[in-house]
Amino acid sequence: MKFFIDTANIEEIKTALSWGLIDGVTTNPTLIAKTKRPFWDVVKDIFLLAQDKEFPISVEVIGMKNGKLDSEAMVKEAFTFVEFLKEHNLNVNNLVVKIPMSLEGLKAVKLLKEKNIKTNVTLVFSANQALLAMKAGATFISPFVGRLDDIGHCGIELVEKIVKIINNYKFDSQVIVSSVRHPKHVLKAALIGAHIATIPFGVLEKLSKHPLTDIGLEKFLKDWENVPQKIF
Ligand code: E4P
C-alpha cells in the first residue's frame, strides 16, 4: 500500500519524507490557498523535493471556460504544468494532473492519456463515477471518504465497491482513498486493499501513536535508571 501526503505545505512534506513513509503528494486549490504562497512557487518547491525518484505529485486544474468546466481548458492547463516543469528542469514524470469529476473532465482524461500524461480524477462520490473514470483511462481515482461520512454516508463502503470493480475487470486505475480524517480510515482502506491513501500530516503522525506505547516507554526508561551502569 502506498501513502501519499495530502498537503501543499513544504515543511510537512519534508518531514514526512524524512520518515521514509510517503510515496507521493496530493494537492488541491484549498490546500494551495492555505499556504498563502504563489501557486507556481509551491509547485516548484514540491517537485524539487523528490527530483530523482518516482514520486507522483497531483496538481489540480481549474479548467473553466465561460463559467463552465471545459475539457480543452483542462488539457491546456495540463500542458502549462508540463511546460513549467520542463522550463525549470523538474521531473515531468512525477506530474499527475488532477481533474474534477465531470463529463468534460473525463474527455480531458482520455486526451491526456493519449499524450502519456497521468491523471487523478477527483471529487468522486459514487461507484458509477469511478467506473466512468476507469473507462476514460484515469491513472488514479480519488473517492472522498471523509466528506461522504460528513453527510451520513459510509465513505469506506464506496472504496470497497471501487476496488471490487477494478479487480472484476482488471482496470489499470489505482484508488487513492482521499479526504482521510482519522487513522481508522487508513486502516479500513488497507484492509480493503486500496492501492493508496492520501493522508493529512496530522493523521500520518497519529498512525504511529498508541497510549500503551507511551506508558511502556515511560516504564522502560524508569526501570533503566535502576540498572547498574558499567562502562565496558
Ligand atoms: C485529495 O486529493 C483531496 O483533495 C483531499 O483529500 C480532500 O480532503 P478534505 O475533504 O479533507 O478537504
PDB file of C-alpha atoms and ligand atoms in Angstrom:
ATOM      1  CA  MET A   1       0.000   0.000   0.000  1.00  0.00           C
ATOM      2  CA  LYS A   2       1.277   3.444  -0.894  1.00  0.00           C
ATOM      3  CA  PHE A   3       0.898   6.547   1.236  1.00  0.00           C
ATOM      4  CA  PHE A   4       0.645   9.985  -0.327  1.00  0.00           C
ATOM      5  CA  ILE A   5       0.636  13.098   1.812  1.00  0.00           C
ATOM      6  CA  ASP A   6      -2.359  15.378   1.352  1.00  0.00           C
ATOM      7  CA  THR A   7      -0.825  18.826   1.743  1.00  0.00           C
ATOM      8  CA  ALA A   8       0.864  21.698  -0.091  1.00  0.00           C
ATOM      9  CA  ASN A   9       2.900  22.631   2.976  1.00  0.00           C
ATOM     10  CA  ILE A  10       6.586  22.129   2.129  1.00  0.00           C
ATOM     11  CA  GLU A  11       7.729  21.622   5.723  1.00  0.00           C
ATOM     12  CA  GLU A  12       5.133  18.884   6.247  1.00  0.00           C
ATOM     13  CA  ILE A  13       6.198  17.123   3.039  1.00  0.00           C
ATOM     14  CA  LYS A  14       9.893  17.399   4.018  1.00  0.00           C
ATOM     15  CA  THR A  15       9.239  15.942   7.472  1.00  0.00           C
ATOM     16  CA  ALA A  16       7.146  13.057   6.129  1.00  0.00           C
ATOM     17  CA  LEU A  17       9.825  12.345   3.512  1.00  0.00           C
ATOM     18  CA  SER A  18      12.439  12.218   6.283  1.00  0.00           C
ATOM     19  CA  TRP A  19      10.349   9.495   7.984  1.00  0.00           C
ATOM     20  CA  GLY A  20      10.592   7.471   4.759  1.00  0.00           C
ATOM     21  CA  LEU A  21       6.856   6.909   4.790  1.00  0.00           C
ATOM     22  CA  ILE A  22       5.475   8.700   1.751  1.00  0.00           C
ATOM     23  CA  ASP A  23       5.364   7.795  -1.917  1.00  0.00           C
ATOM     24  CA  GLY A  24       3.742  10.916  -3.375  1.00  0.00           C
ATOM     25  CA  VAL A  25       1.804  14.131  -2.750  1.00  0.00           C
ATOM     26  CA  THR A  26      -1.723  15.307  -3.471  1.00  0.00           C
ATOM     27  CA  THR A  27      -2.743  18.955  -3.526  1.00  0.00           C
ATOM     28  CA  ASN A  28      -5.941  20.802  -4.350  1.00  0.00           C
ATOM     29  CA  PRO A  29      -6.835  24.505  -4.661  1.00  0.00           C
ATOM     30  CA  THR A  30      -7.853  24.664  -0.972  1.00  0.00           C
ATOM     31  CA  LEU A  31      -4.545  23.183   0.211  1.00  0.00           C
ATOM     32  CA  ILE A  32      -2.582  25.552  -2.059  1.00  0.00           C
ATOM     33  CA  ALA A  33      -4.604  28.553  -0.763  1.00  0.00           C
ATOM     34  CA  LYS A  34      -3.815  27.527   2.847  1.00  0.00           C
ATOM     35  CA  THR A  35      -0.085  28.059   2.197  1.00  0.00           C
ATOM     36  CA  LYS A  36      -0.753  31.737   1.284  1.00  0.00           C
ATOM     37  CA  ARG A  37       2.074  31.393  -1.271  1.00  0.00           C
ATOM     38  CA  PRO A  38       2.057  31.950  -5.047  1.00  0.00           C
ATOM     39  CA  PHE A  39       0.883  28.818  -6.870  1.00  0.00           C
ATOM     40  CA  TRP A  40       3.954  28.289  -9.087  1.00  0.00           C
ATOM     41  CA  ASP A  41       6.357  28.732  -6.141  1.00  0.00           C
ATOM     42  CA  VAL A  42       4.527  25.975  -4.277  1.00  0.00           C
ATOM     43  CA  VAL A  43       4.541  23.664  -7.315  1.00  0.00           C
ATOM     44  CA  LYS A  44       8.254  24.241  -7.893  1.00  0.00           C
ATOM     45  CA  ASP A  45       9.151  23.585  -4.255  1.00  0.00           C
ATOM     46  CA  ILE A  46       7.173  20.340  -4.103  1.00  0.00           C
ATOM     47  CA  PHE A  47       8.704  18.954  -7.300  1.00  0.00           C
ATOM     48  CA  LEU A  48      12.200  19.912  -6.094  1.00  0.00           C
ATOM     49  CA  LEU A  49      11.805  17.693  -3.018  1.00  0.00           C
ATOM     50  CA  ALA A  50      11.826  14.416  -4.936  1.00  0.00           C
ATOM     51  CA  GLN A  51      13.504  15.007  -8.264  1.00  0.00           C
ATOM     52  CA  ASP A  52      15.343  11.727  -8.670  1.00  0.00           C
ATOM     53  CA  LYS A  53      12.717   9.133  -7.862  1.00  0.00           C
ATOM     54  CA  GLU A  54       9.225   8.079  -8.816  1.00  0.00           C
ATOM     55  CA  PHE A  55       7.044  10.339  -6.685  1.00  0.00           C
ATOM     56  CA  PRO A  56       3.604  11.183  -8.146  1.00  0.00           C
ATOM     57  CA  ILE A  57       2.535  14.758  -7.362  1.00  0.00           C
ATOM     58  CA  SER A  58      -1.092  15.671  -8.066  1.00  0.00           C
ATOM     59  CA  VAL A  59      -1.721  19.258  -9.118  1.00  0.00           C
ATOM     60  CA  GLU A  60      -5.292  20.251  -9.864  1.00  0.00           C
ATOM     61  CA  VAL A  61      -6.575  22.095 -12.929  1.00  0.00           C
ATOM     62  CA  ILE A  62      -9.328  24.688 -12.662  1.00  0.00           C
ATOM     63  CA  GLY A  63     -10.485  24.027 -16.241  1.00  0.00           C
ATOM     64  CA  MET A  64     -13.188  26.660 -16.632  1.00  0.00           C
ATOM     65  CA  LYS A  65     -14.244  28.424 -19.837  1.00  0.00           C
ATOM     66  CA  ASN A  66     -17.170  30.877 -19.904  1.00  0.00           C
ATOM     67  CA  GLY A  67     -18.148  29.783 -16.402  1.00  0.00           C
ATOM     68  CA  LYS A  68     -18.285  26.071 -17.264  1.00  0.00           C
ATOM     69  CA  LEU A  69     -15.920  23.127 -16.919  1.00  0.00           C
ATOM     70  CA  ASP A  70     -14.223  22.619 -20.257  1.00  0.00           C
ATOM     71  CA  SER A  71     -12.018  19.737 -21.395  1.00  0.00           C
ATOM     72  CA  GLU A  72      -9.900  21.917 -23.693  1.00  0.00           C
ATOM     73  CA  ALA A  73      -9.219  24.366 -20.865  1.00  0.00           C
ATOM     74  CA  MET A  74      -8.175  21.425 -18.647  1.00  0.00           C
ATOM     75  CA  VAL A  75      -5.836  19.999 -21.275  1.00  0.00           C
ATOM     76  CA  LYS A  76      -4.347  23.450 -21.866  1.00  0.00           C
ATOM     77  CA  GLU A  77      -3.651  23.842 -18.134  1.00  0.00           C
ATOM     78  CA  ALA A  78      -2.131  20.358 -18.038  1.00  0.00           C
ATOM     79  CA  PHE A  79       0.288  21.358 -20.796  1.00  0.00           C
ATOM     80  CA  THR A  80       1.122  24.565 -18.915  1.00  0.00           C
ATOM     81  CA  PHE A  81       2.197  22.351 -15.975  1.00  0.00           C
ATOM     82  CA  VAL A  82       4.355  20.293 -18.354  1.00  0.00           C
ATOM     83  CA  GLU A  83       5.972  23.412 -19.861  1.00  0.00           C
ATOM     84  CA  PHE A  84       6.618  24.911 -16.421  1.00  0.00           C
ATOM     85  CA  LEU A  85       8.284  21.733 -15.151  1.00  0.00           C
ATOM     86  CA  LYS A  86      10.418  21.390 -18.274  1.00  0.00           C
ATOM     87  CA  GLU A  87      11.466  25.032 -18.111  1.00  0.00           C
ATOM     88  CA  HIS A  88      12.653  24.539 -14.519  1.00  0.00           C
ATOM     89  CA  ASN A  89      14.307  21.168 -15.151  1.00  0.00           C
ATOM     90  CA  LEU A  90      11.861  19.425 -12.855  1.00  0.00           C
ATOM     91  CA  ASN A  91      10.819  15.783 -13.193  1.00  0.00           C
ATOM     92  CA  VAL A  92       7.814  15.814 -15.567  1.00  0.00           C
ATOM     93  CA  ASN A  93       7.284  12.072 -14.988  1.00  0.00           C
ATOM     94  CA  ASN A  94       6.108  12.882 -11.473  1.00  0.00           C
ATOM     95  CA  LEU A  95       3.294  15.107 -12.742  1.00  0.00           C
ATOM     96  CA  VAL A  96      -0.253  13.883 -12.111  1.00  0.00           C
ATOM     97  CA  VAL A  97      -2.938  16.210 -13.430  1.00  0.00           C
ATOM     98  CA  LYS A  98      -5.885  16.286 -11.079  1.00  0.00           C
ATOM     99  CA  ILE A  99      -9.173  16.546 -12.960  1.00  0.00           C
ATOM    100  CA  PRO A 100     -12.567  17.262 -11.349  1.00  0.00           C
ATOM    101  CA  MET A 101     -15.111  14.504 -11.945  1.00  0.00           C
ATOM    102  CA  SER A 102     -17.408  15.577 -14.807  1.00  0.00           C
ATOM    103  CA  LEU A 103     -18.076  14.551 -18.402  1.00  0.00           C
ATOM    104  CA  GLU A 104     -15.756  17.345 -19.581  1.00  0.00           C
ATOM    105  CA  GLY A 105     -13.156  16.102 -17.121  1.00  0.00           C
ATOM    106  CA  LEU A 106     -13.412  12.553 -18.490  1.00  0.00           C
ATOM    107  CA  LYS A 107     -12.855  13.863 -22.016  1.00  0.00           C
ATOM    108  CA  ALA A 108      -9.703  15.576 -20.754  1.00  0.00           C
ATOM    109  CA  VAL A 109      -8.546  12.356 -19.036  1.00  0.00           C
ATOM    110  CA  LYS A 110      -8.813  10.455 -22.325  1.00  0.00           C
ATOM    111  CA  LEU A 111      -6.924  13.143 -24.257  1.00  0.00           C
ATOM    112  CA  LEU A 112      -4.186  13.327 -21.622  1.00  0.00           C
ATOM    113  CA  LYS A 113      -3.828   9.539 -21.561  1.00  0.00           C
ATOM    114  CA  GLU A 114      -3.173   9.631 -25.310  1.00  0.00           C
ATOM    115  CA  LYS A 115      -0.350  12.089 -24.553  1.00  0.00           C
ATOM    116  CA  ASN A 116       1.013   9.849 -21.764  1.00  0.00           C
ATOM    117  CA  ILE A 117       0.123  12.341 -19.062  1.00  0.00           C
ATOM    118  CA  LYS A 118      -1.039  10.808 -15.778  1.00  0.00           C
ATOM    119  CA  THR A 119      -4.376  11.885 -14.304  1.00  0.00           C
ATOM    120  CA  ASN A 120      -6.167  11.745 -10.967  1.00  0.00           C
ATOM    121  CA  VAL A 121      -9.964  12.065 -11.150  1.00  0.00           C
ATOM    122  CA  THR A 122     -11.010  13.914  -8.023  1.00  0.00           C
ATOM    123  CA  LEU A 123     -14.291  14.644  -6.227  1.00  0.00           C
ATOM    124  CA  VAL A 124     -15.541  11.088  -6.752  1.00  0.00           C
ATOM    125  CA  PHE A 125     -18.563  10.262  -4.592  1.00  0.00           C
ATOM    126  CA  SER A 126     -20.164   7.262  -6.345  1.00  0.00           C
ATOM    127  CA  ALA A 127     -19.035   3.925  -7.766  1.00  0.00           C
ATOM    128  CA  ASN A 128     -20.528   4.812 -11.161  1.00  0.00           C
ATOM    129  CA  GLN A 129     -18.436   7.977 -11.298  1.00  0.00           C
ATOM    130  CA  ALA A 130     -15.389   5.847 -10.533  1.00  0.00           C
ATOM    131  CA  LEU A 131     -16.363   3.330 -13.232  1.00  0.00           C
ATOM    132  CA  LEU A 132     -16.506   6.131 -15.800  1.00  0.00           C
ATOM    133  CA  ALA A 133     -13.101   7.376 -14.682  1.00  0.00           C
ATOM    134  CA  MET A 134     -11.676   3.848 -15.115  1.00  0.00           C
ATOM    135  CA  LYS A 135     -13.138   3.616 -18.612  1.00  0.00           C
ATOM    136  CA  ALA A 136     -11.728   7.032 -19.523  1.00  0.00           C
ATOM    137  CA  GLY A 137      -8.277   5.721 -18.528  1.00  0.00           C
ATOM    138  CA  ALA A 138      -7.626   7.617 -15.297  1.00  0.00           C
ATOM    139  CA  THR A 139      -4.317   6.701 -13.674  1.00  0.00           C
ATOM    140  CA  PHE A 140      -5.752   7.441 -10.230  1.00  0.00           C
ATOM    141  CA  ILE A 141      -9.276   7.808  -8.848  1.00  0.00           C
ATOM    142  CA  SER A 142      -9.940   9.742  -5.640  1.00  0.00           C
ATOM    143  CA  PRO A 143     -13.069   8.838  -3.652  1.00  0.00           C
ATOM    144  CA  PHE A 144     -13.593  11.335  -0.784  1.00  0.00           C
ATOM    145  CA  VAL A 145     -14.394   9.191   2.253  1.00  0.00           C
ATOM    146  CA  GLY A 146     -14.451  11.905   4.927  1.00  0.00           C
ATOM    147  CA  ARG A 147     -16.849  14.147   3.035  1.00  0.00           C
ATOM    148  CA  LEU A 148     -19.229  11.199   2.498  1.00  0.00           C
ATOM    149  CA  ASP A 149     -19.098  10.338   6.216  1.00  0.00           C
ATOM    150  CA  ASP A 150     -19.890  14.002   6.951  1.00  0.00           C
ATOM    151  CA  ILE A 151     -23.279  13.677   5.230  1.00  0.00           C
ATOM    152  CA  GLY A 152     -24.136  10.377   6.910  1.00  0.00           C
ATOM    153  CA  HIS A 153     -22.961   8.014   4.146  1.00  0.00           C
ATOM    154  CA  CYS A 154     -20.174   5.459   4.533  1.00  0.00           C
ATOM    155  CA  GLY A 155     -17.124   6.584   2.570  1.00  0.00           C
ATOM    156  CA  ILE A 156     -15.257   3.320   3.064  1.00  0.00           C
ATOM    157  CA  GLU A 157     -18.127   1.307   1.513  1.00  0.00           C
ATOM    158  CA  LEU A 158     -17.580   3.340  -1.649  1.00  0.00           C
ATOM    159  CA  VAL A 159     -13.887   2.408  -1.649  1.00  0.00           C
ATOM    160  CA  GLU A 160     -14.844  -1.272  -1.293  1.00  0.00           C
ATOM    161  CA  LYS A 161     -17.075  -1.043  -4.371  1.00  0.00           C
ATOM    162  CA  ILE A 162     -14.457   0.759  -6.454  1.00  0.00           C
ATOM    163  CA  VAL A 163     -11.722  -1.769  -5.592  1.00  0.00           C
ATOM    164  CA  LYS A 164     -14.120  -4.608  -6.491  1.00  0.00           C
ATOM    165  CA  ILE A 165     -14.904  -3.083  -9.902  1.00  0.00           C
ATOM    166  CA  ILE A 166     -11.208  -2.546 -10.645  1.00  0.00           C
ATOM    167  CA  ASN A 167     -10.478  -6.180  -9.742  1.00  0.00           C
ATOM    168  CA  ASN A 168     -13.510  -7.538 -11.652  1.00  0.00           C
ATOM    169  CA  TYR A 169     -12.323  -6.048 -14.916  1.00  0.00           C
ATOM    170  CA  LYS A 170      -8.579  -5.618 -14.279  1.00  0.00           C
ATOM    171  CA  PHE A 171      -8.781  -1.876 -14.923  1.00  0.00           C
ATOM    172  CA  ASP A 172      -5.397  -0.129 -14.713  1.00  0.00           C
ATOM    173  CA  SER A 173      -6.645   2.704 -12.486  1.00  0.00           C
ATOM    174  CA  GLN A 174      -5.497   2.869  -8.863  1.00  0.00           C
ATOM    175  CA  VAL A 175      -7.652   4.087  -5.996  1.00  0.00           C
ATOM    176  CA  ILE A 176      -6.420   6.933  -3.815  1.00  0.00           C
ATOM    177  CA  VAL A 177      -8.523   6.953  -0.642  1.00  0.00           C
ATOM    178  CA  SER A 178      -8.977  10.698  -0.113  1.00  0.00           C
ATOM    179  CA  SER A 179     -10.492  13.079   2.403  1.00  0.00           C
ATOM    180  CA  VAL A 180      -8.955  10.928   5.128  1.00  0.00           C
ATOM    181  CA  ARG A 181      -9.806  12.318   8.553  1.00  0.00           C
ATOM    182  CA  HIS A 182      -8.507   9.758  11.085  1.00  0.00           C
ATOM    183  CA  PRO A 183      -6.376   6.587  11.447  1.00  0.00           C
ATOM    184  CA  LYS A 184      -9.440   4.304  11.120  1.00  0.00           C
ATOM    185  CA  HIS A 185      -9.911   5.495   7.536  1.00  0.00           C
ATOM    186  CA  VAL A 186      -6.344   4.397   6.768  1.00  0.00           C
ATOM    187  CA  LEU A 187      -6.757   1.014   8.462  1.00  0.00           C
ATOM    188  CA  LYS A 188     -10.045   0.288   6.696  1.00  0.00           C
ATOM    189  CA  ALA A 189      -8.522   1.323   3.351  1.00  0.00           C
ATOM    190  CA  ALA A 190      -5.640  -1.108   3.969  1.00  0.00           C
ATOM    191  CA  LEU A 191      -7.987  -3.966   4.939  1.00  0.00           C
ATOM    192  CA  ILE A 192      -9.955  -3.469   1.721  1.00  0.00           C
ATOM    193  CA  GLY A 193      -6.746  -3.485  -0.305  1.00  0.00           C
ATOM    194  CA  ALA A 194      -6.969   0.075  -1.642  1.00  0.00           C
ATOM    195  CA  HIS A 195      -3.812   0.885  -3.575  1.00  0.00           C
ATOM    196  CA  ILE A 196      -3.126   4.252  -1.946  1.00  0.00           C
ATOM    197  CA  ALA A 197      -4.337   6.512   0.857  1.00  0.00           C
ATOM    198  CA  THR A 198      -3.579  10.216   0.756  1.00  0.00           C
ATOM    199  CA  ILE A 199      -3.154  11.262   4.340  1.00  0.00           C
ATOM    200  CA  PRO A 200      -3.005  14.680   6.029  1.00  0.00           C
ATOM    201  CA  PHE A 201       0.177  15.285   8.058  1.00  0.00           C
ATOM    202  CA  GLY A 202      -1.631  15.157  11.425  1.00  0.00           C
ATOM    203  CA  VAL A 203      -3.233  11.778  10.666  1.00  0.00           C
ATOM    204  CA  LEU A 204       0.087  10.376   9.427  1.00  0.00           C
ATOM    205  CA  GLU A 205       1.649  11.319  12.776  1.00  0.00           C
ATOM    206  CA  LYS A 206      -1.274   9.755  14.687  1.00  0.00           C
ATOM    207  CA  LEU A 207      -0.757   6.396  12.930  1.00  0.00           C
ATOM    208  CA  SER A 208       2.441   5.903  14.933  1.00  0.00           C
ATOM    209  CA  LYS A 209       0.876   6.633  18.311  1.00  0.00           C
ATOM    210  CA  HIS A 210      -0.640   4.383  20.967  1.00  0.00           C
ATOM    211  CA  PRO A 211      -1.114   5.243  24.678  1.00  0.00           C
ATOM    212  CA  LEU A 212       0.268   1.827  25.697  1.00  0.00           C
ATOM    213  CA  THR A 213       3.438   2.581  23.715  1.00  0.00           C
ATOM    214  CA  ASP A 214       3.873   5.823  25.707  1.00  0.00           C
ATOM    215  CA  ILE A 215       3.184   4.063  29.050  1.00  0.00           C
ATOM    216  CA  GLY A 216       5.520   1.206  28.125  1.00  0.00           C
ATOM    217  CA  LEU A 217       8.293   3.574  27.113  1.00  0.00           C
ATOM    218  CA  GLU A 218       7.968   5.566  30.318  1.00  0.00           C
ATOM    219  CA  LYS A 219       8.259   2.339  32.366  1.00  0.00           C
ATOM    220  CA  PHE A 220      11.302   1.116  30.417  1.00  0.00           C
ATOM    221  CA  LEU A 221      13.051   4.457  30.953  1.00  0.00           C
ATOM    222  CA  LYS A 222      12.223   4.457  34.671  1.00  0.00           C
ATOM    223  CA  ASP A 223      13.382   0.856  35.156  1.00  0.00           C
ATOM    224  CA  TRP A 224      16.551   1.564  33.179  1.00  0.00           C
ATOM    225  CA  GLU A 225      17.520   4.072  35.869  1.00  0.00           C
ATOM    226  CA  ASN A 226      17.752   1.129  38.330  1.00  0.00           C
ATOM    227  CA  VAL A 227      20.096  -0.917  36.139  1.00  0.00           C
ATOM    228  CA  PRO A 228      23.690  -0.598  37.420  1.00  0.00           C
ATOM    229  CA  GLN A 229      25.634   1.082  34.635  1.00  0.00           C
ATOM    230  CA  LYS A 230      29.186  -0.013  33.953  1.00  0.00           C
ATOM    231  CA  ILE A 231      31.471   1.316  31.252  1.00  0.00           C
ATOM    232  CA  PHE A 232      32.574  -1.605  29.040  1.00  0.00           C
TER     233      PHE A 232
HETATM  234  C1  E4P B   1      -7.149  14.804  -2.030  1.00  0.00           C
HETATM  235  O1  E4P B   1      -6.831  14.505  -3.151  1.00  0.00           O
HETATM  236  C2  E4P B   1      -8.365  15.578  -1.716  1.00  0.00           C
HETATM  237  O2  E4P B   1      -8.378  16.781  -2.404  1.00  0.00           O
HETATM  238  C3  E4P B   1      -8.454  15.778  -0.230  1.00  0.00           C
HETATM  239  O3  E4P B   1      -8.183  14.555   0.403  1.00  0.00           O
HETATM  240  C4  E4P B   1      -9.767  16.363   0.229  1.00  0.00           C
HETATM  241  O4  E4P B   1      -9.825  16.323   1.626  1.00  0.00           O
HETATM  242  P1  E4P B   1     -10.885  17.145   2.505  1.00  0.00           P
HETATM  243  O5  E4P B   1     -12.237  16.546   2.275  1.00  0.00           O
HETATM  244  O6  E4P B   1     -10.404  16.984   3.903  1.00  0.00           O
HETATM  245  O7  E4P B   1     -10.814  18.567   2.002  1.00  0.00           O
END
